[in-house]
Short mmCIF file of C-alpha atoms in Angstrom, two decimals:
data_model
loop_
_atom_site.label_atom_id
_atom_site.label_comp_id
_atom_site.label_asym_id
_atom_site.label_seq_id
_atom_site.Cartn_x
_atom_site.Cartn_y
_atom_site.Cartn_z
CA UNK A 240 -139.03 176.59 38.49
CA UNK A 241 -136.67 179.17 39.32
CA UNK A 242 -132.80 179.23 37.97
CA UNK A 243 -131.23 178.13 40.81
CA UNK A 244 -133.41 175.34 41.98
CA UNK A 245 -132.96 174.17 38.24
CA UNK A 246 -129.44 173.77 38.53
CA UNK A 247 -129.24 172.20 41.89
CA UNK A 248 -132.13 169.67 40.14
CA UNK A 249 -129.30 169.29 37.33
CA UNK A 250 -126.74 168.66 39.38
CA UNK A 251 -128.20 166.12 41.52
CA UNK A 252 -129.20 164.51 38.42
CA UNK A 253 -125.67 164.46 36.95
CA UNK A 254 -124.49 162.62 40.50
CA UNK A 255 -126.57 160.09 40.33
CA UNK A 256 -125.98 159.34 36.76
CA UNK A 257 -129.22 159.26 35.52
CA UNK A 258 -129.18 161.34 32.49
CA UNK A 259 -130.32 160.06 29.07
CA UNK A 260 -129.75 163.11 26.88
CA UNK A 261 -130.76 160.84 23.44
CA UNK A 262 -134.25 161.63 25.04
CA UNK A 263 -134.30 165.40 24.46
CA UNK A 264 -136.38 166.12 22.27
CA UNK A 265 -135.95 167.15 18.41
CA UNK A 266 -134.68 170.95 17.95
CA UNK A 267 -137.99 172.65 16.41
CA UNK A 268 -138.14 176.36 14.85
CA UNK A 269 -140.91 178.37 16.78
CA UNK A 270 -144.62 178.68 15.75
CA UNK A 271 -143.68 181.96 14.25
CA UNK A 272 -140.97 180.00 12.00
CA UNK A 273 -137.78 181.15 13.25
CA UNK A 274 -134.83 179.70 15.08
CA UNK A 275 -132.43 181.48 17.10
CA UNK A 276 -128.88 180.40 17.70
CA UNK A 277 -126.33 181.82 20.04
CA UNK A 278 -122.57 181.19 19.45
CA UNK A 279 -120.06 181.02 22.12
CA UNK A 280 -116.23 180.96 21.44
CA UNK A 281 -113.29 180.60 23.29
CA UNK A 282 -114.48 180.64 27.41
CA UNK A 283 -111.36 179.34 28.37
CA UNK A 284 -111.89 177.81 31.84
CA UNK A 285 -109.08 177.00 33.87
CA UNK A 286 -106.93 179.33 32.63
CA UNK A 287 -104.61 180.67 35.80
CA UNK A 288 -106.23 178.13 37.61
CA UNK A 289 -103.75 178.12 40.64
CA UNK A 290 -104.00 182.06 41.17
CA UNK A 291 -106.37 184.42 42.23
CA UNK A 292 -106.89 186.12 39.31
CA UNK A 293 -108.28 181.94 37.82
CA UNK A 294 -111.76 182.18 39.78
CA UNK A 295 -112.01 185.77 38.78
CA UNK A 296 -112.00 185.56 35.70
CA UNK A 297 -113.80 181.94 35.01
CA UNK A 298 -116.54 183.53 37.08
CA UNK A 299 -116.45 186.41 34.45
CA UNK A 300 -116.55 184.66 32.05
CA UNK A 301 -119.92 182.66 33.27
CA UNK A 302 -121.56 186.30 34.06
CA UNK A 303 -120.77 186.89 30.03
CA UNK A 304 -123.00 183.55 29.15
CA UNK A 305 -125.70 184.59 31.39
CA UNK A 306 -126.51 188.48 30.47
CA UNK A 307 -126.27 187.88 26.34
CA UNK A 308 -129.10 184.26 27.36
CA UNK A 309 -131.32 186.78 29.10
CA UNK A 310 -130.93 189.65 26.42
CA UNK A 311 -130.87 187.24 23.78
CA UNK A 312 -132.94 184.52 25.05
CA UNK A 313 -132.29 181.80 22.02
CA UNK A 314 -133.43 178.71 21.16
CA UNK A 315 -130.14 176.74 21.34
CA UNK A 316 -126.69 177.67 22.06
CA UNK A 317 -123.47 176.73 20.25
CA UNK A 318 -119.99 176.11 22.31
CA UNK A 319 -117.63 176.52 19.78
CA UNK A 320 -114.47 175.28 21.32
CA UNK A 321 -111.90 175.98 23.70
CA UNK A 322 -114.29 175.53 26.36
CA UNK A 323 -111.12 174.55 28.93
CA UNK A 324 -107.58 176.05 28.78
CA UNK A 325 -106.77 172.52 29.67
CA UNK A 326 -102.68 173.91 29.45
CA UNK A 327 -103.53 175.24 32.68
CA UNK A 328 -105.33 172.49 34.48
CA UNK A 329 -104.88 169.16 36.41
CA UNK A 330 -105.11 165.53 35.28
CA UNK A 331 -107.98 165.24 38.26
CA UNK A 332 -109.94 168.24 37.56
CA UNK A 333 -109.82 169.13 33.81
CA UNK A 334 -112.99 168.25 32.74
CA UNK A 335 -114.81 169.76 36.02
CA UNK A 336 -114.50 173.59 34.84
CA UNK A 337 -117.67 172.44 32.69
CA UNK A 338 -119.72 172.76 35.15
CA UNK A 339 -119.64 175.77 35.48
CA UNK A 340 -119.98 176.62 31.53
CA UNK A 341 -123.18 174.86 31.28
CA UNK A 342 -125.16 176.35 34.73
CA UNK A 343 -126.32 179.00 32.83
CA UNK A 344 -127.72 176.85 30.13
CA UNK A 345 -129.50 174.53 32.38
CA UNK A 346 -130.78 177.37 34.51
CA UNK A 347 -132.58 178.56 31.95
CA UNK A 348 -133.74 174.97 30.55
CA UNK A 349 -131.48 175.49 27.28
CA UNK A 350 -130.16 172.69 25.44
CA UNK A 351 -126.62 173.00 23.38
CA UNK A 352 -123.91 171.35 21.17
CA UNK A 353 -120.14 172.24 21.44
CA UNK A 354 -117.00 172.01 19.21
CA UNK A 355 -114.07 171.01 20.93
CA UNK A 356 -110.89 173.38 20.30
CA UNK A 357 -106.66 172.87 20.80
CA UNK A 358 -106.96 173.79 24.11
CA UNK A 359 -109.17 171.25 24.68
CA UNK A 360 -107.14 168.69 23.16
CA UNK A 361 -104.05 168.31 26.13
CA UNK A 362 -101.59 166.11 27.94
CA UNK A 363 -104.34 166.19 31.06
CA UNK A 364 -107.64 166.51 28.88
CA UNK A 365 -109.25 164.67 25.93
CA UNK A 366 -112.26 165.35 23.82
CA UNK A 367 -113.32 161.80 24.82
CA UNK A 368 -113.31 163.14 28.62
CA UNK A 369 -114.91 166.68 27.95
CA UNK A 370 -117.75 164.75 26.37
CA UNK A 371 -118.32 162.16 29.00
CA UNK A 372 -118.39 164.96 31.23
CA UNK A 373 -121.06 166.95 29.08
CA UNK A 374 -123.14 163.97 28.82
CA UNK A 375 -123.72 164.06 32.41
CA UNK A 376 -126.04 167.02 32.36
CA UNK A 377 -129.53 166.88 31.04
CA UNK A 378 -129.87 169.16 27.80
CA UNK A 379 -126.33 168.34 26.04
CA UNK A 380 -126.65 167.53 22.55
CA UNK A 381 -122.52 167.06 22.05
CA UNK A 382 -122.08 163.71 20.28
CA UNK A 383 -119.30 161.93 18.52
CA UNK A 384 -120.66 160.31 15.37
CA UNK A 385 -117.67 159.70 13.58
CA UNK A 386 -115.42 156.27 15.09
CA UNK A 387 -111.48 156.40 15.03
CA UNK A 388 -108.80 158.08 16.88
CA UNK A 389 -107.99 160.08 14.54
CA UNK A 390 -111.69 161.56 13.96
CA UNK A 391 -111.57 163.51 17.22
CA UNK A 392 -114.72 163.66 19.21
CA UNK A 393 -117.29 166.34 18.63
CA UNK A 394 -118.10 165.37 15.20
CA UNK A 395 -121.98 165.15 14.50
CA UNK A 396 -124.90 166.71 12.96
CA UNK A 397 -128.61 167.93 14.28
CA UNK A 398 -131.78 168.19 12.02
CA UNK A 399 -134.07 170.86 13.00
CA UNK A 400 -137.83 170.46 12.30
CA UNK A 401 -140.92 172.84 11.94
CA UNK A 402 -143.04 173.25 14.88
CA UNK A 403 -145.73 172.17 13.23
CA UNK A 404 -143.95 168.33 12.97
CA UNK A 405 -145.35 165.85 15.41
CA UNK A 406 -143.47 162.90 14.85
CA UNK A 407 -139.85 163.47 13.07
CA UNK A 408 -139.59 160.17 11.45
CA UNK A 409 -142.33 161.35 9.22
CA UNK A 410 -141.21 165.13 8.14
CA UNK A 411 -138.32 166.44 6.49
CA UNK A 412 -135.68 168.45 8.74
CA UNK A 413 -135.79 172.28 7.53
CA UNK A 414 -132.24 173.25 8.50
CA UNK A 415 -129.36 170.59 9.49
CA UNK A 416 -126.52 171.89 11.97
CA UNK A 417 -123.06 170.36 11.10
CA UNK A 418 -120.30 170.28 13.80
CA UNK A 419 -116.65 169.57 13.28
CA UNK A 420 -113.95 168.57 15.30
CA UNK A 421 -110.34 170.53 13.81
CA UNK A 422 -108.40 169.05 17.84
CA UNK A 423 -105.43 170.23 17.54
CA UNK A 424 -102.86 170.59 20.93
CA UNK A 425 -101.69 167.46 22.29
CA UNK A 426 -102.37 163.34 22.40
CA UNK A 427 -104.14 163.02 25.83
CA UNK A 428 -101.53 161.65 28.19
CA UNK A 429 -98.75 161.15 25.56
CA UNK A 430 -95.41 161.42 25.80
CA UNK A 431 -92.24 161.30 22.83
CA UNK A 432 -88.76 159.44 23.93
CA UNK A 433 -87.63 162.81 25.12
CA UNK A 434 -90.86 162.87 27.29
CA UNK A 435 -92.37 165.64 25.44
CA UNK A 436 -96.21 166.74 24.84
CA UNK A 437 -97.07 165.04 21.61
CA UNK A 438 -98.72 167.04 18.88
CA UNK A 439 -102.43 166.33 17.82
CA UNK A 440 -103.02 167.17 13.95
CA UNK A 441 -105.35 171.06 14.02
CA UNK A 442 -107.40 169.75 11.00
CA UNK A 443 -110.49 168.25 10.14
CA UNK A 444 -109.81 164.33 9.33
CA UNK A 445 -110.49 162.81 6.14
CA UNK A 446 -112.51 160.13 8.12
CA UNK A 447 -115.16 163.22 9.11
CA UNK A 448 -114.91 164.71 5.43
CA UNK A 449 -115.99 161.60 4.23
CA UNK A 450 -118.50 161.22 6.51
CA UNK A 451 -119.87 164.54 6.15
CA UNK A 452 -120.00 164.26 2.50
CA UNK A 453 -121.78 160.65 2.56
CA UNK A 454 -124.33 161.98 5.56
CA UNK A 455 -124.93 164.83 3.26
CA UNK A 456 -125.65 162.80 -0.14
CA UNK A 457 -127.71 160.27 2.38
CA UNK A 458 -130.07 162.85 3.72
CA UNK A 459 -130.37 164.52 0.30
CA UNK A 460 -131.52 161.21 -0.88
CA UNK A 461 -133.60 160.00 1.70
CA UNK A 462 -135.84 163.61 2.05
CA UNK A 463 -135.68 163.96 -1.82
CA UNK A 464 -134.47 167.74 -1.59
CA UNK A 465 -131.31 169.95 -0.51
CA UNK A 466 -131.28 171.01 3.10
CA UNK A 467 -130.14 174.18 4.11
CA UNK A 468 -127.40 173.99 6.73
CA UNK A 469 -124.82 175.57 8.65
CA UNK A 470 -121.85 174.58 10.15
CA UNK A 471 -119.42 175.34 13.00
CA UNK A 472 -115.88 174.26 13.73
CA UNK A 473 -113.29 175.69 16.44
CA UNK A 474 -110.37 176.71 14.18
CA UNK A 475 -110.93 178.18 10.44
CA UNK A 476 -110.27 176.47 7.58
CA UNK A 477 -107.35 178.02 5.14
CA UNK A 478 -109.81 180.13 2.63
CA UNK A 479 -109.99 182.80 5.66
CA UNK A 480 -106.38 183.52 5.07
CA UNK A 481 -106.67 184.12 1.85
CA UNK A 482 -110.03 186.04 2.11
CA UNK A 483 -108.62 188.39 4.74
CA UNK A 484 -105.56 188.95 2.67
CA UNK A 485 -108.02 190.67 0.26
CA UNK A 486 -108.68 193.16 2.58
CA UNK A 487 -111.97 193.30 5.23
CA UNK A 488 -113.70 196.19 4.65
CA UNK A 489 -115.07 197.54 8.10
CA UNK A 490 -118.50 198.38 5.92
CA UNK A 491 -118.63 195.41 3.92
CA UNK A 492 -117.60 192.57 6.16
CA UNK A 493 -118.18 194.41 9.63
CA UNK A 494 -116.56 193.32 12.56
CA UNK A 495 -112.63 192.87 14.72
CA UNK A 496 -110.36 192.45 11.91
CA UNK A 497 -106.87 192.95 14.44
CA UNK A 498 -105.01 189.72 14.52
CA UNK A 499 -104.09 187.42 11.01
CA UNK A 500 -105.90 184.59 10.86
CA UNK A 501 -104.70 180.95 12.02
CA UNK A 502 -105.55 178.43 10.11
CA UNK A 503 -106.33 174.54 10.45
CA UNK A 504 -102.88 172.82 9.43
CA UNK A 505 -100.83 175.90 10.34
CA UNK A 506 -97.53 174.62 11.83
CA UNK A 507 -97.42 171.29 9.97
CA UNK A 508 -95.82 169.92 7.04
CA UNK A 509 -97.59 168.25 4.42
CA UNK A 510 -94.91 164.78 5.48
CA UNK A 511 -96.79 165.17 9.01
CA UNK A 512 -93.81 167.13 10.78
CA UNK A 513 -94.67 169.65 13.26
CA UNK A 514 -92.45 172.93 11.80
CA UNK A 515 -93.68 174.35 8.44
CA UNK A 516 -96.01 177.19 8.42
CA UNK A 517 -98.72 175.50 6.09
CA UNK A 518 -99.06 172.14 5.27
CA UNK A 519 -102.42 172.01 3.22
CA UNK A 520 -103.95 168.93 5.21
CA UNK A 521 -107.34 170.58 5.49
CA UNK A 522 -107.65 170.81 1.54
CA UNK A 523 -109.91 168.03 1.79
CA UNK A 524 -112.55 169.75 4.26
CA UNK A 525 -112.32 172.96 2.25
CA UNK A 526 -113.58 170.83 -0.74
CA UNK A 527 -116.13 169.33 0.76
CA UNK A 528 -117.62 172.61 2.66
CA UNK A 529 -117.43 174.34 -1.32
CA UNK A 530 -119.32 171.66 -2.80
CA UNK A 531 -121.74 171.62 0.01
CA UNK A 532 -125.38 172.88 -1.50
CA UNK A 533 -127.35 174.81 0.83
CA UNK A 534 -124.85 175.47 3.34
CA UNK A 535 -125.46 179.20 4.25
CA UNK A 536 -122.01 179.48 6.79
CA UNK A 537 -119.35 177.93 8.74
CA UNK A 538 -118.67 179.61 11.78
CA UNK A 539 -115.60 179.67 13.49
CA UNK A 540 -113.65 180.77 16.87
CA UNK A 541 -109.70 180.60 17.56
CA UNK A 542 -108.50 183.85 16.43
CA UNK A 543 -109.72 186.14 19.64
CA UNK A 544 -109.06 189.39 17.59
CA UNK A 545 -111.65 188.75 14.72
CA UNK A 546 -114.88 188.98 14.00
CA UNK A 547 -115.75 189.25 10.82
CA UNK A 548 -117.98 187.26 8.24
CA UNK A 549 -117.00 186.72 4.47
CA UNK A 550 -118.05 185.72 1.42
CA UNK A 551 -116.48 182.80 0.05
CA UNK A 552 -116.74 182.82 -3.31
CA UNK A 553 -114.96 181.87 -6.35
CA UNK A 554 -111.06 181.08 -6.42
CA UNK A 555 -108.59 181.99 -3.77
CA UNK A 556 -104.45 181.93 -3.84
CA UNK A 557 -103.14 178.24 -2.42
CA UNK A 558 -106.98 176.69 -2.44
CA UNK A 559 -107.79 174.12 -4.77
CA UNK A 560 -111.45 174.47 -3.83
CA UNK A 561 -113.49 177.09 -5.50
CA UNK A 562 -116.04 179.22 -3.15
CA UNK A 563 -119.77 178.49 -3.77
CA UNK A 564 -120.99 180.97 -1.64
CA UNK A 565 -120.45 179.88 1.82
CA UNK A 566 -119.92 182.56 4.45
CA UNK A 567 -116.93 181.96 6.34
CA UNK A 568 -117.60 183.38 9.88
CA UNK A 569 -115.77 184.22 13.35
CA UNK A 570 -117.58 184.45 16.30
CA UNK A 571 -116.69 186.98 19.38
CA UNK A 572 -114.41 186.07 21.79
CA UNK A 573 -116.74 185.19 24.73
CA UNK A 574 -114.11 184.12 27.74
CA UNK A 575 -112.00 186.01 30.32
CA UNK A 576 -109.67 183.45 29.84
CA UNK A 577 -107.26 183.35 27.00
CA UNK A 578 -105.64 186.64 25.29
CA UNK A 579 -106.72 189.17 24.18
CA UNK A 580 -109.15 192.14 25.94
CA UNK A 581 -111.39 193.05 23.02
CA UNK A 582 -115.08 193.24 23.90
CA UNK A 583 -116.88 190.22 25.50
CA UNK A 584 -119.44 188.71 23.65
CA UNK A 585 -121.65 186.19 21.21
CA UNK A 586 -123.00 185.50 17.54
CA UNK A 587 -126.37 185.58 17.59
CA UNK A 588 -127.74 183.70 14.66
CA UNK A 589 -131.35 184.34 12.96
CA UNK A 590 -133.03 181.69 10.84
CA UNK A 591 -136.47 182.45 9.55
CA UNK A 592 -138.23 179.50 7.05
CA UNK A 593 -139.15 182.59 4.65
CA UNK A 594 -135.01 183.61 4.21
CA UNK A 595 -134.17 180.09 4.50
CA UNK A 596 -136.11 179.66 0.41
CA UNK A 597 -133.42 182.12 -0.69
CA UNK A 598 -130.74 180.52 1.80
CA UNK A 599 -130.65 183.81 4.09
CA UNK A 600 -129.70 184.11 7.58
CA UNK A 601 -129.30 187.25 9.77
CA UNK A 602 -126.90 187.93 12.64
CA UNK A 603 -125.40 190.26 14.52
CA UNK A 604 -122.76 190.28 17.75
CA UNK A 605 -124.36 190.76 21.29
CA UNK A 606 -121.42 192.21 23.54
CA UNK A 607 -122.00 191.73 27.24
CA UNK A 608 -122.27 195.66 27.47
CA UNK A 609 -125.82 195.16 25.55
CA UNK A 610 -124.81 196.65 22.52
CA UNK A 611 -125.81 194.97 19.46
CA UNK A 612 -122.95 195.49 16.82
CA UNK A 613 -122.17 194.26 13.01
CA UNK A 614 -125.79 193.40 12.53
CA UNK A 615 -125.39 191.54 8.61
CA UNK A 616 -127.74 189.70 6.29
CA UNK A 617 -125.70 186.96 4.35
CA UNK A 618 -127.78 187.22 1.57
CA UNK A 619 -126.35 186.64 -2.15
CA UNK A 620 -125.29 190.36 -1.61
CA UNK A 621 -123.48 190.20 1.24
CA UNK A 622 -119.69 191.66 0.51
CA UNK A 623 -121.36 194.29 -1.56
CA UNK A 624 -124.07 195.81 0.83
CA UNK A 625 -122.47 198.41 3.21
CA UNK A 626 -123.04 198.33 6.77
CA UNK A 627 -121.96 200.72 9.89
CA UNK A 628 -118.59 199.43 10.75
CA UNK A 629 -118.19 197.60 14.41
CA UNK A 630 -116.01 199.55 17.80
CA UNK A 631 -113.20 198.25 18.81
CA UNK A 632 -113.89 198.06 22.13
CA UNK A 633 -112.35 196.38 25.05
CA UNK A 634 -113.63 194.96 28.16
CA UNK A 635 -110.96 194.03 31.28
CA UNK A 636 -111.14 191.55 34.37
#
């Protein structure tokens, strides 16, 4: 079936209501054992949504999601928040700049999971809304696992099985993908005495920590082994800062490295006030992602201007975790919309079961010129291997 008639097949679908998405079937590697991921970050929908320069650039940003799926052509694609300037848009209309995120997707009968970001987290959108409205198209694997307010609502994992498993129930996953909600922005339609935008907390919350860490020791248990995983979460967690601080080396940690990093918690006080620079509240997520076994990264967006992958590992300054190993990640800034005019693009993601035995993944950025750039293995050497450094180029509306 051709692209377009695939959408329009979609779209009817999502009218009438009909979808079941807890149908889809399992995420499998290929028959040659790999699984291919791309990462999007930051589209930014919406964004000057009542001038021409809006449509222009949304339908820019669309054009980006389309060329790196046909050079790329993965298995399943990552949305790793900030999928709607929702600053920008209406009460009545917020969640409908998805539809045009996921076309591309369903036009080429892809299936995906998405991170919500800050800007998806405002007075005229929720998290709860931006998944209702993803659940309404056939092939979206968003869910909200974790109950509670304060949990946010793209918390949840996904197992991914060999090809050669028939029926999941009785094989073991061979790589689990963890997604994390860090909101952030404002309470959905809330408003202080003064009738101000309230804040929404830009960390993970304890309630997901301590559901990642018991759906972690439960799977461990129940398949009688370690799982290799990865993770991805909007904003960064606190160890960036401190890892960037020691300098990225354009060789050794390819990639952007022009804008400091901005943490989960920056801006809040460790009371709960909204006006300190640092307020430590992720701590608890930090600690859990170091004591993680098998978790090969955790891959964020947020910071337009960066992206670079490092090793964390060890202690760092301010972090009561110590670094096991886990690659802390950016993606590429993907999205016309937001700031920023540094190159266009994704993070591909390459997981073979041969590297996964030694907990090795490859990836590179695609840029929506075709160029593949800081091509990495994050292999136990990673931070120590030298690699061409990554242009600093720039792409404009």
């Amino acid at each position: 079936m051709q692209q377009s008639a695939l959408w329009a097949v979609a779209m009817a679908v999502a009218v009438q209501g009909t979808v079941d998405n807890s149908k889809l079937d399992p995420l499998r590697f290929r028959q040659d054992g790999t699984f291919h991921i791309s990462v999007f970050s930051d589209l930014h929908m919406g964004m000057y949504a009542n001038v021409a320069r809006g449509p222009k650039q949304d339908a820019k940003s669309v054009s980006v999601l389309a060329s790196v799926l046909d050079m790329e052509q993965p298995d399943f694609a990552v949305i790793n928040g900030d999928l709607i300037n929702g600053d920008s848009t209406r009460l009545d209309n917020s969640t409908h700049y998805l539809d045009q995120i996921v076309q591309p997707l369903i036009a080429r009968n892809l299936t995906w999971g998405s991170t919500y970001g800050n800007h998806d987290h405002q007075p005229n959108l929720s998290g709860e809304l931006l998944l209702a409205r993803e659940q309404k198209f056939p092939g979206a694997r968003t869910q909200s696992m974790v109950p509670g307010v304060a949990a946010g609502s793209s918390n949840y994992y996904l197992p991914v099985y060999a090809a050669t498993c028939r029926d999941v129930r009785c094989c073991a996953p061979k790589l689990i993908l963890w997604f994390f909600d860090s909101r952030g922005g404002y309470y959905y339609q809330q408003r202080d005495r003064l009738g101000r935008a309230v804040h929404h907390p830009n960390w993970v919350d304890e309630s997901v920590v301590r559901w990642f860490e018991a759906t972690g020791a439960q799977l461990r248990k129940r398949y009688g082994r370690i799982i290799p995983s990865l993770g991805f979460v909007h904003i960064p967690a606190y160890a960036s800062v401190e890892l960037q601080a020691r300098g990225v080396d354009p060789n050794r940690q390819p990639g952007i490295n022009d804008e400091n990093a901005s943490p989960q918690a920056q801006g809040w006080c460790e009371g709960g006030t909204h006006e300190c620079p640092y307020g430590k509240q992720d701590a608890g997520f930090m600690t859990a992602i170091s004591k993680t076994e098998g978790l090969m990264g955790l891959f964020s967006g947020h910071d337009h201007a960066n992206s670079w992958c490092y090793k964390w590992d060890g202690e760092l300054p301010g972090v009561e975790a110590k670094g096991n190993g886990v690659n802390l990640c950016y993606g590429q800034h993907t999205g016309y919309g937001g700031y920023g005019d540094w190159v266009r693009g994704s993070r591909e993601l390459f997981v073979s079961l041969d590297k996964l035995k030694d907990l090795v993944i490859d990836s590179h950025i695609r840029t929506e010129l075709g160029d593949v750039i800081g091509a990495v293995s994050l292999n136990a050497t990673y931070g120590q291997d030298s690699y061409p450094a990554s242009p600093n180029d720039k792409t404009y509306l």
